[in-house]
XYZ file of C-alpha atoms in Angstrom:
701
model
C 137.767 72.777 63.916
C 134.971 69.687 62.184
C 131.711 72.133 62.031
C 128.434 71.529 61.154
C 126.730 70.754 58.215
C 124.313 73.182 59.443
C 126.919 75.463 60.741
C 128.494 75.177 57.347
C 126.005 76.085 55.925
C 124.916 79.375 58.123
C 128.917 80.358 56.953
C 129.019 80.025 53.633
C 125.180 80.866 52.867
C 126.071 84.904 53.954
C 128.268 84.820 51.499
C 125.110 85.377 48.933
C 123.273 87.510 51.547
C 124.142 91.090 50.658
C 125.227 91.467 45.922
C 128.118 94.426 46.619
C 130.946 93.217 48.445
C 131.824 95.006 51.342
C 132.304 98.385 51.894
C 136.028 99.850 52.401
C 137.111 99.239 55.588
C 135.415 101.282 58.850
C 135.636 101.526 62.377
C 132.384 100.091 63.294
C 131.672 98.624 66.065
C 131.578 95.363 64.743
C 135.443 95.382 63.439
C 136.266 96.152 66.415
C 134.365 93.450 68.178
C 135.677 91.032 65.442
C 139.373 92.453 66.452
C 139.043 91.678 69.458
C 137.405 88.071 69.578
C 140.585 87.380 67.014
C 142.303 88.164 69.412
C 141.246 86.024 72.236
C 139.068 89.265 73.910
C 135.962 87.179 73.623
C 134.237 88.781 76.810
C 134.920 91.440 75.797
C 133.772 90.937 72.207
C 131.005 89.997 73.050
C 129.476 92.681 75.682
C 130.681 95.047 72.637
C 128.366 92.038 70.462
C 125.769 93.895 72.883
C 126.270 97.160 72.836
C 125.231 97.296 69.403
C 122.305 94.497 69.640
C 120.496 97.023 72.006
C 120.975 100.157 70.243
C 118.490 97.783 68.110
C 119.813 99.330 64.728
C 117.465 99.559 61.017
C 117.366 97.045 59.017
C 119.103 99.663 56.623
C 121.885 100.852 59.237
C 122.535 96.073 59.554
C 123.302 96.115 56.644
C 126.098 99.165 56.658
C 128.084 97.399 59.653
C 127.220 93.484 57.815
C 129.195 95.297 54.475
C 131.722 97.326 57.588
C 133.924 92.624 58.092
C 134.886 90.686 54.998
C 133.174 87.605 53.938
C 136.038 85.712 56.113
C 134.647 87.827 59.072
C 131.572 87.272 58.729
C 132.536 82.790 58.529
C 134.127 83.476 61.999
C 130.353 85.045 63.228
C 128.696 82.690 62.246
C 131.171 80.013 62.954
C 131.315 80.424 66.749
C 128.893 78.222 69.869
C 126.435 80.728 71.604
C 125.578 84.196 71.744
C 127.985 84.910 69.317
C 126.655 83.174 66.322
C 123.178 84.368 67.567
C 123.576 88.817 67.750
C 125.787 87.341 63.814
C 122.436 86.200 62.711
C 120.309 88.869 64.241
C 122.122 91.769 62.358
C 122.747 90.097 59.359
C 118.366 88.819 59.042
C 118.091 92.389 59.633
C 120.675 93.094 56.799
C 118.664 90.833 54.383
C 115.692 92.132 54.850
C 117.094 95.928 53.735
C 118.970 93.590 51.274
C 115.891 91.254 49.883
C 114.395 94.526 49.274
C 116.625 96.105 46.818
C 117.305 92.747 44.916
C 114.421 92.054 44.631
C 112.983 95.472 42.681
C 111.103 94.877 39.983
C 110.442 98.702 39.063
C 114.117 98.624 39.516
C 115.092 95.826 36.974
C 113.165 96.682 34.724
C 113.746 99.875 34.137
C 117.915 98.714 34.234
C 117.357 96.067 31.693
C 115.975 98.274 28.810
C 119.175 100.391 29.479
C 121.485 96.637 29.366
C 119.417 96.179 26.299
C 118.139 98.781 24.462
C 118.842 99.279 20.465
C 119.653 102.918 20.747
C 121.958 102.652 24.051
C 125.743 103.539 24.283
C 127.715 100.945 25.192
C 128.878 103.231 28.527
C 125.344 104.167 29.022
C 124.330 99.551 29.000
C 126.793 98.843 30.335
C 126.511 101.220 33.933
C 122.719 99.570 33.637
C 124.680 95.838 33.303
C 126.525 96.680 36.375
C 123.524 98.086 38.143
C 122.096 94.833 37.675
C 125.537 92.921 38.076
C 126.326 94.648 41.840
C 121.929 94.913 43.813
C 120.301 91.884 41.842
C 122.413 89.961 41.118
C 119.648 86.153 39.560
C 116.951 88.481 40.711
C 117.432 90.393 36.936
C 117.017 87.462 35.406
C 113.031 86.337 34.733
C 112.973 90.543 32.849
C 116.358 89.143 30.774
C 113.785 86.155 30.361
C 110.861 88.338 28.663
C 113.514 89.875 26.627
C 114.956 86.218 25.845
C 111.555 85.497 24.834
C 110.823 88.527 22.204
C 110.088 87.606 18.445
C 109.868 91.566 18.130
C 113.189 92.345 19.989
C 116.349 90.722 18.067
C 118.207 93.013 19.765
C 117.447 93.165 23.108
C 117.475 89.235 22.742
C 121.365 89.910 22.165
C 121.980 92.209 24.786
C 119.858 89.805 26.669
C 122.558 86.729 26.114
C 124.712 89.079 26.584
C 124.086 90.227 30.219
C 123.252 87.290 31.126
C 126.554 86.013 30.528
C 127.880 89.169 32.366
C 125.820 87.062 34.979
C 127.609 83.935 34.880
C 127.267 81.429 37.861
C 124.285 83.855 39.040
C 121.905 83.636 36.192
C 122.526 79.470 35.927
C 119.543 77.753 37.314
C 117.272 79.855 36.394
C 118.541 79.719 32.648
C 117.784 75.702 33.455
C 114.373 75.682 35.045
C 113.692 78.587 31.682
C 115.387 75.642 29.272
C 111.222 74.326 30.074
C 109.204 76.671 29.045
C 106.779 76.155 26.313
C 108.410 79.255 23.579
C 110.580 77.968 21.907
C 112.695 81.470 20.911
C 113.118 81.633 24.990
C 114.609 78.523 25.583
C 116.485 79.113 22.192
C 118.535 81.490 23.949
C 118.737 80.467 27.091
C 120.278 77.157 25.914
C 122.414 80.933 24.075
C 123.538 82.053 27.542
C 123.824 78.853 29.032
C 126.398 77.755 26.297
C 128.713 81.445 26.642
C 128.533 80.496 30.207
C 130.119 77.555 30.869
C 128.762 76.220 33.690
C 128.850 72.306 34.705
C 125.764 71.991 36.053
C 123.829 72.820 32.797
C 124.955 69.652 31.558
C 122.554 66.873 32.231
C 119.879 69.203 31.433
C 122.188 70.783 27.648
C 122.584 67.046 26.897
C 118.799 66.380 27.661
C 118.054 69.139 25.157
C 121.385 67.562 22.576
C 118.567 64.983 21.152
C 115.512 67.917 21.081
C 113.700 67.885 17.801
C 113.851 71.532 17.229
C 117.266 71.272 15.915
C 118.292 74.796 16.691
C 117.635 74.422 20.480
C 119.586 71.529 19.917
C 123.049 71.812 17.938
C 123.108 74.820 20.690
C 122.881 71.661 23.650
C 125.832 69.492 21.381
C 127.823 72.174 21.367
C 128.060 73.336 24.588
C 128.638 69.322 25.742
C 131.074 69.105 23.434
C 132.587 72.493 24.805
C 132.247 71.312 27.850
C 133.722 67.864 26.785
C 130.546 66.601 29.371
C 129.701 62.117 27.217
C 126.352 60.214 29.136
C 123.332 60.525 28.844
C 121.329 62.564 30.324
C 119.301 60.546 32.693
C 123.266 59.608 34.531
C 123.794 62.874 34.780
C 120.751 64.428 36.163
C 120.579 61.485 39.215
C 124.527 61.883 40.379
C 124.091 65.815 40.329
C 121.103 64.990 41.673
C 123.315 63.248 44.306
C 125.954 65.391 44.980
C 123.553 67.740 45.857
C 121.493 65.394 47.988
C 125.078 65.104 49.791
C 125.535 69.061 50.708
C 127.734 68.829 47.754
C 126.628 73.436 46.249
C 129.346 74.910 44.188
C 131.007 77.672 45.865
C 129.487 80.797 45.678
C 126.812 78.603 44.711
C 124.548 79.416 47.363
C 121.165 81.317 47.088
C 118.134 82.068 49.332
C 115.985 80.839 46.604
C 115.344 78.318 44.499
C 113.965 79.448 41.058
C 110.715 77.127 39.781
C 108.501 78.403 36.125
C 105.115 79.335 37.146
C 102.969 79.833 32.908
C 106.527 80.374 31.783
C 107.581 83.187 34.011
C 110.728 82.763 36.668
C 108.992 82.649 40.204
C 111.431 83.147 43.647
C 110.678 80.618 46.407
C 112.256 81.077 49.524
C 114.898 78.486 51.926
C 116.381 78.551 54.649
C 120.188 77.437 53.669
C 119.454 74.538 55.762
C 117.523 73.236 52.960
C 118.440 74.658 50.243
C 121.274 71.373 48.557
C 118.531 68.718 49.269
C 115.849 71.119 47.415
C 118.321 71.481 44.576
C 118.006 67.767 44.439
C 114.298 67.011 45.012
C 114.255 69.828 41.814
C 116.827 67.996 39.555
C 115.177 64.600 40.656
C 112.198 65.378 39.192
C 114.444 66.490 36.200
C 115.259 63.204 35.966
C 111.663 62.062 36.241
C 110.108 63.962 33.818
C 112.209 63.570 31.129
C 112.291 59.639 32.085
C 108.769 58.608 33.326
C 109.441 55.025 33.647
C 112.913 54.995 35.583
C 112.376 53.143 39.135
C 116.501 55.423 39.894
C 114.530 58.284 39.040
C 112.209 58.131 41.481
C 114.382 56.561 43.729
C 116.027 59.850 43.854
C 112.827 61.561 44.324
C 111.708 59.680 47.710
C 115.875 60.095 48.655
C 115.379 63.623 47.942
C 112.064 64.557 49.793
C 112.985 62.083 53.287
C 116.188 63.855 53.629
C 114.416 66.204 53.817
C 112.065 65.974 55.942
C 114.862 64.060 58.361
C 116.354 68.262 57.433
C 113.673 69.804 59.439
C 112.445 67.866 61.679
C 115.853 67.515 63.146
C 116.752 71.636 63.299
C 113.949 71.497 64.615
C 114.926 69.453 67.615
C 117.830 71.184 67.960
C 115.374 74.847 68.126
C 116.729 76.068 64.788
C 114.036 78.739 64.461
C 114.672 78.917 60.987
C 112.758 75.789 60.816
C 110.280 75.920 63.638
C 107.188 76.763 61.261
C 108.191 73.902 58.685
C 106.860 71.146 60.699
C 103.545 70.725 58.281
C 106.174 70.569 55.756
C 107.880 67.093 56.490
C 104.714 66.001 56.198
C 104.122 66.738 53.399
C 107.712 65.433 51.868
C 107.018 63.055 53.848
C 103.610 61.576 51.740
C 106.062 62.809 48.414
C 108.229 60.059 48.915
C 105.572 57.925 49.795
C 103.226 58.601 46.147
C 106.953 57.365 44.585
C 105.472 53.664 44.855
C 106.705 50.502 47.148
C 109.705 49.978 45.063
C 111.017 53.749 44.722
C 111.393 53.282 48.658
C 112.659 50.397 48.899
C 115.467 51.500 46.274
C 115.324 54.797 48.039
C 116.715 52.021 51.246
C 119.667 50.408 49.434
C 120.578 53.519 48.303
C 120.498 54.749 51.279
C 122.438 52.329 53.257
C 124.498 52.314 49.870
C 126.567 55.357 50.216
C 126.284 56.064 54.001
C 123.054 58.851 54.296
C 121.637 57.716 56.833
C 118.645 60.515 57.167
C 117.449 58.822 53.851
C 117.630 55.104 55.275
C 116.062 55.750 57.595
C 112.967 58.172 56.198
C 112.377 55.205 53.597
C 112.278 52.686 56.405
C 109.896 55.190 58.427
C 107.529 54.857 55.339
C 108.375 52.014 54.548
C 107.540 50.026 58.126
C 103.556 52.109 56.395
C 104.231 51.219 52.516
C 104.913 47.031 53.105
C 102.336 44.392 52.035
C 102.487 42.454 54.922
C 102.723 39.429 52.263
C 105.725 40.262 50.716
C 107.653 42.667 53.885
C 109.846 39.488 53.295
C 110.876 40.464 49.891
C 111.255 43.860 50.931
C 115.038 46.135 51.528
C 113.943 46.330 55.281
C 115.445 42.501 55.781
C 119.262 43.324 54.491
C 118.752 46.191 56.717
C 119.552 44.652 59.690
C 122.761 43.851 58.486
C 123.639 47.515 58.426
C 126.708 48.520 59.894
C 125.196 51.184 61.000
C 122.937 50.762 64.491
C 120.695 53.792 63.311
C 119.935 51.826 59.982
C 120.068 48.277 61.757
C 117.704 49.030 64.636
C 114.926 51.709 62.810
C 115.157 48.810 59.562
C 113.996 45.549 62.695
C 111.173 48.288 64.580
C 110.674 48.973 60.708
C 109.366 44.787 59.615
C 107.300 44.015 62.844
C 105.135 46.457 62.366
C 104.694 46.750 58.537
C 104.149 42.397 59.572
C 101.537 43.417 62.172
C 104.029 40.685 64.608
C 102.435 37.417 62.634
C 105.304 35.491 59.860
C 107.780 37.914 61.137
C 110.516 37.938 58.020
C 114.486 36.618 59.994
C 112.734 36.923 62.984
C 114.930 35.891 64.613
C 117.381 37.959 64.397
C 115.542 41.257 63.707
C 115.140 39.636 67.334
C 119.008 40.136 68.433
C 119.275 43.103 66.335
C 115.916 44.808 69.101
C 117.526 43.021 71.896
C 119.882 44.971 71.295
C 118.540 48.567 69.896
C 116.637 48.091 73.907
C 119.549 48.636 76.174
C 120.152 52.263 74.356
C 119.178 55.063 76.844
C 120.201 59.385 77.385
C 123.830 58.638 79.756
C 124.080 62.977 80.404
C 128.299 62.877 81.321
C 129.037 64.707 84.778
C 132.749 65.790 85.677
C 132.885 66.535 88.458
C 137.016 68.054 89.964
C 137.901 68.617 93.702
C 139.612 67.471 96.238
C 138.452 66.646 99.482
C 137.018 62.681 100.747
C 133.133 64.480 100.766
C 132.853 64.962 97.224
C 134.573 61.701 96.459
C 132.741 60.127 98.149
C 129.417 61.744 97.022
C 130.476 61.127 93.543
C 130.346 56.994 94.462
C 127.070 57.304 95.902
C 125.290 59.443 93.303
C 127.918 57.126 90.158
C 125.139 54.414 90.964
C 121.958 56.629 89.347
C 121.009 54.959 86.146
C 121.574 57.523 82.734
C 124.462 59.872 84.952
C 128.199 58.891 84.104
C 130.069 60.123 86.209
C 133.721 60.250 86.926
C 135.873 62.513 88.479
C 139.508 64.074 89.402
C 141.155 65.993 92.751
C 143.074 68.508 91.173
C 141.893 71.214 88.486
C 145.295 70.421 86.070
C 144.156 66.744 85.970
C 139.885 67.987 85.556
C 141.217 70.122 82.062
C 143.092 67.171 80.591
C 140.196 65.113 81.386
C 137.367 67.317 79.515
C 140.070 67.897 76.856
C 140.258 64.766 76.163
C 136.639 64.114 76.540
C 134.711 67.925 76.093
C 130.846 66.182 75.673
C 130.604 66.770 78.545
C 126.731 68.066 80.302
C 127.766 69.074 83.254
C 131.331 70.220 85.248
C 130.691 70.247 88.951
C 133.774 71.825 90.366
C 134.917 72.991 93.676
C 134.368 77.215 95.122
C 138.790 75.012 96.488
C 140.574 73.547 95.032
C 144.467 72.272 94.908
C 147.033 73.510 92.312
C 144.464 76.629 90.066
C 141.447 78.741 90.881
C 138.195 77.484 90.219
C 137.861 80.500 87.335
C 140.592 78.689 85.371
C 138.631 75.777 84.995
C 135.273 77.722 83.986
C 137.568 79.915 81.496
C 138.759 76.838 79.285
C 135.896 75.261 79.031
C 134.458 78.085 77.214
C 136.995 79.005 74.883
C 136.195 75.768 73.745
C 133.398 75.426 71.512
C 132.470 71.429 71.600
C 131.162 72.312 75.360
C 129.355 75.643 74.632
C 126.247 73.480 75.854
C 128.117 72.334 79.583
C 126.732 73.572 82.864
C 128.377 74.669 85.512
C 127.530 74.124 89.282
C 130.295 75.242 92.276
C 131.247 73.495 95.232
C 130.108 76.568 97.635
C 130.133 76.439 102.049
C 128.588 80.087 100.835
C 125.850 81.238 97.802
C 125.861 84.075 98.197
C 128.896 84.790 98.289
C 129.836 82.444 95.405
C 127.336 84.363 93.223
C 127.899 87.387 93.718
C 131.547 85.720 92.413
C 130.926 84.050 89.912
C 127.438 85.238 88.092
C 124.095 83.650 87.412
C 125.031 81.072 84.679
C 126.636 78.762 86.487
C 124.485 77.020 89.248
C 125.480 75.972 93.087
C 125.346 73.141 95.592
C 125.896 72.957 99.102
C 129.642 71.586 100.879
C 129.958 69.741 102.423
C 128.397 67.277 99.539
C 126.800 64.057 99.425
C 125.295 61.496 96.684
C 121.812 62.870 97.061
C 122.851 67.032 96.610
C 125.200 65.749 93.908
C 121.699 63.852 91.389
C 119.952 67.221 92.920
C 122.711 70.036 91.589
C 123.044 67.713 87.572
C 118.796 67.418 88.070
C 119.642 71.240 87.846
C 121.469 72.425 86.314
C 120.088 69.675 83.602
C 116.837 71.493 83.784
C 115.293 72.288 80.187
C 119.044 70.835 78.261
C 118.867 69.168 74.969
C 120.287 66.784 74.326
C 120.232 65.061 70.492
C 121.926 61.863 70.500
C 120.058 61.057 73.888
C 117.047 61.347 73.115
C 117.711 59.863 70.050
C 118.918 56.321 71.939
C 115.295 56.649 73.787
C 113.534 56.556 71.011
C 115.358 53.381 70.536
C 114.793 51.229 73.198
C 111.318 53.035 73.455
C 110.552 51.683 69.486
C 112.034 48.161 70.400
C 110.740 47.002 73.529
C 107.279 47.848 72.046
C 107.584 45.961 68.322
C 109.316 43.097 71.144
C 105.993 43.819 72.642
C 104.350 43.025 70.168
C 106.144 40.053 68.763
C 105.807 38.223 71.962
C 101.895 39.880 71.840
C 101.365 37.532 68.307
C 102.987 33.996 70.031
C 107.146 35.143 68.828
C 109.806 33.861 70.328
C 111.604 36.856 71.713
C 113.771 34.473 74.623
C 117.142 35.520 72.615
C 115.407 39.571 74.228
C 113.736 38.975 77.994
C 117.260 38.632 79.592
C 117.679 42.246 78.727
C 114.257 43.411 79.341
C 114.869 42.840 82.685
C 117.422 45.507 82.886
C 115.402 48.562 81.909
C 112.885 47.883 84.442
C 113.775 50.389 86.179
C 113.963 52.744 83.439
C 111.228 55.039 82.234
C 107.931 54.336 81.879
C 107.768 54.447 77.730
C 110.633 51.442 78.167
C 109.664 49.724 81.153
C 106.261 49.181 80.815
C 106.448 47.389 77.635
C 109.572 45.910 78.916
C 107.524 43.761 81.945
C 104.791 42.763 79.751
C 106.821 41.106 77.083
C 108.434 39.702 79.402
C 104.545 38.856 81.310
C 104.330 36.648 77.768
C 107.542 35.261 77.539
C 110.154 35.008 80.610
C 110.540 32.811 83.827
C 111.232 32.302 86.948
C 114.433 34.171 86.201
C 113.060 37.068 85.080
C 110.998 37.585 88.404
C 113.151 39.078 90.880
C 113.768 42.069 88.271
C 109.362 42.403 87.693
C 109.799 42.632 91.675
C 112.281 44.870 91.497
C 109.587 46.801 89.402
C 106.703 45.759 91.853
C 108.351 47.612 94.367
C 109.889 50.414 93.139
C 108.575 51.173 89.314
C 105.548 54.325 89.082
C 102.269 53.110 89.424
C 102.138 52.459 85.888
C 104.993 50.210 86.444
C 103.605 48.519 88.970
C 100.627 47.446 87.323
C 102.589 45.896 84.430
C 104.527 44.393 85.963
C 101.567 42.441 88.837
C 100.363 41.984 85.523
C 103.649 40.340 83.888
C 104.540 37.965 87.691
C 100.846 35.935 87.116
C 101.104 34.583 83.390
C 104.629 34.386 84.266
C 103.469 32.129 87.394
C 100.873 30.652 85.287
C 104.300 28.870 83.668
C 105.580 28.145 86.602
C 104.381 24.087 88.404
C 104.437 26.223 91.734
C 104.304 29.677 93.580
C 108.149 30.321 94.965
C 107.656 31.438 99.190
C 109.586 34.684 98.405
C 107.448 35.406 95.516
C 103.974 34.770 96.849
C 105.545 37.115 100.003
C 106.740 40.082 97.816
C 103.563 39.717 96.669
C 101.018 40.049 99.493
C 103.779 43.047 101.223
C 103.320 44.724 97.474
C 99.345 44.077 98.336
C 99.375 45.551 102.141
C 101.708 49.064 100.522
C 98.987 49.764 98.133
C 95.757 51.052 97.760
C 95.295 51.566 95.063
C 92.296 49.120 93.895
C 93.798 48.500 89.864
C 97.248 46.924 90.861
C 95.724 45.338 94.340
C 93.087 44.514 91.421
C 96.381 43.164 88.719
C 97.993 41.259 92.900
C 94.693 39.423 93.604
C 94.516 38.394 89.625
C 98.482 37.407 89.372
C 97.916 35.153 92.999
C 95.099 33.310 91.119
C 96.735 32.637 88.039
C 100.061 31.255 90.810
C 99.683 27.898 91.382
C 99.980 27.311 95.520
C 99.398 24.835 97.789
C 95.978 24.717 99.713
C 96.664 26.325 102.945
C 99.262 29.486 101.388
C 95.528 30.129 99.605
C 93.837 28.944 102.306
C 96.201 32.604 104.182
C 95.901 34.660 101.335
C 92.095 34.338 101.877
C 91.444 34.830 105.426
C 93.875 37.798 104.425
C 91.899 39.981 102.107
C 89.000 38.585 103.951
C 86.472 42.328 104.838
C 82.804 42.487 106.364
C 81.424 45.068 104.518
C 79.517 46.892 107.587
C 79.787 50.746 107.433
C 83.144 51.857 109.271
C 84.241 48.227 109.684
C 87.379 47.000 109.090
C 88.007 43.171 107.947
């Protein structure tokens, strides 16, 4: 089963949560729950997990629970959808509190470092301290060891500290790489020596940089490292390649951490980061090193922009999905975008090119959004935004077309015809909820046919349970499954069971068609919705709407955003008298959508449309929201002003709309439309007579 990048990170990071590994097998409640899950007794496993959580385990108890199962079992728990993952996360969060407190206990670390590096201690005592540092503290021992590395008055301490770091191994690598920027030359030399002994490939780029250092002893160690690893190449290229790998989420096995390291006043400081953001945080750090080493490198500045844009995208999309670990990072995403903007227009253009070339849509789209604000009107035609219009990824080309309009303010738009063509496609994107109905009766089939006319809903139907389950197996991307309580070949419970076992349908809502809601609720519980039989098109649509209440659809929201931005962009073009002839037909088809798409579409048609679009505008005038009706009336007037005469059916529809409303603003818009229309004298006289009023109190005209 394919797992999302986010899920994989959540699962992988548990291996770095608690030092010391798993305890010997114990018959704990968590182990029992895992066993039940392995044998597909999911409901019993969930019940036991609920019981664990309801007992409100302390942080210490949670740590014991964590250590009672294997890492493979934690991976299984953390990659389950729904309640299991939430309970596992809760236990893990509690365990992390205790683990964090123990691993970061500076007083305990200093005592162990002193013992591990003491010249007068015997080997057994030193090794005992080293083992405790490895088991209980890991990378958090490195700051205290760095102090030993830089102490010129403790030669033995330096030697022993390097040995301890070698035994710590991979977990010490990233803080040691950060230590290479220290102003303490001795600390840098010894940190390089420790990295040489560990031999981790992650140190290669910085070692390539130090190989040309003026400090002979440091350069010598760096060159020995490169020779030992058989590494060739320039430091800048290696740093850029490493940053690119991190940007793609490539982190070595066992390389995840809860923290990133920075050097502040020659002291290593750990900063907590959510697991989701860890790879991009490393990408930012490495890209910053590349820019520091080669300040004039456009590639380095571009790498900085790419990392910031990618991380901002991760934060924003994660917040949209309701991820609690990033819930408070919205302001951080804004700051990351500011940091990307500060790299310069040339770096943002390069970041866009790189995002398209590498298939990194978040980077490309982030760069496009930044360029929409950063580009100068006179040079938009030279921007990589234009090349992005040819991307095979619709997300990128939609964003590029809209950004070109924004950046050019709708005037002198480069590749205008192509931009309009892309926006014409984008405006048709929309959120569509997929519904599977399983029911055998003729009433059910008739209701499906009636409800299928609703825009934004795609309904499929099957008369049997087996057929319906087969459809769900082939297309699990279903928002709502509506099941008749009486099926010819299986029980509805069988269908529900299959849905709940399939992690692909973890967010699918279920509705039962029933003649007795109380009895059905007692049987099926409160986790499903109900609609009374016999089913009608209206009741089916109401049930679907109720089931979807509160449901999130990131893909659907993105589609609506594409359409909304495209509609606004086409309006901006039309407002500047640019031709949008290639888009007006598609705009006319959007007038029965939400106002964010339909209102600017109507206004754009008013500026650039013709007689062919009048029926769609009249439909919006009759059935749209108040705001859309006004926009449609204004648009009709604008279209009529360009026609030699007003069609009789249009005049009649305008008058009917006038008679049907008391809204002064709408009546005014319709009157203005009549004023712009070329009516013959007789019709104009009839209109004036119909609209005549006597200003007497309580009188009617």
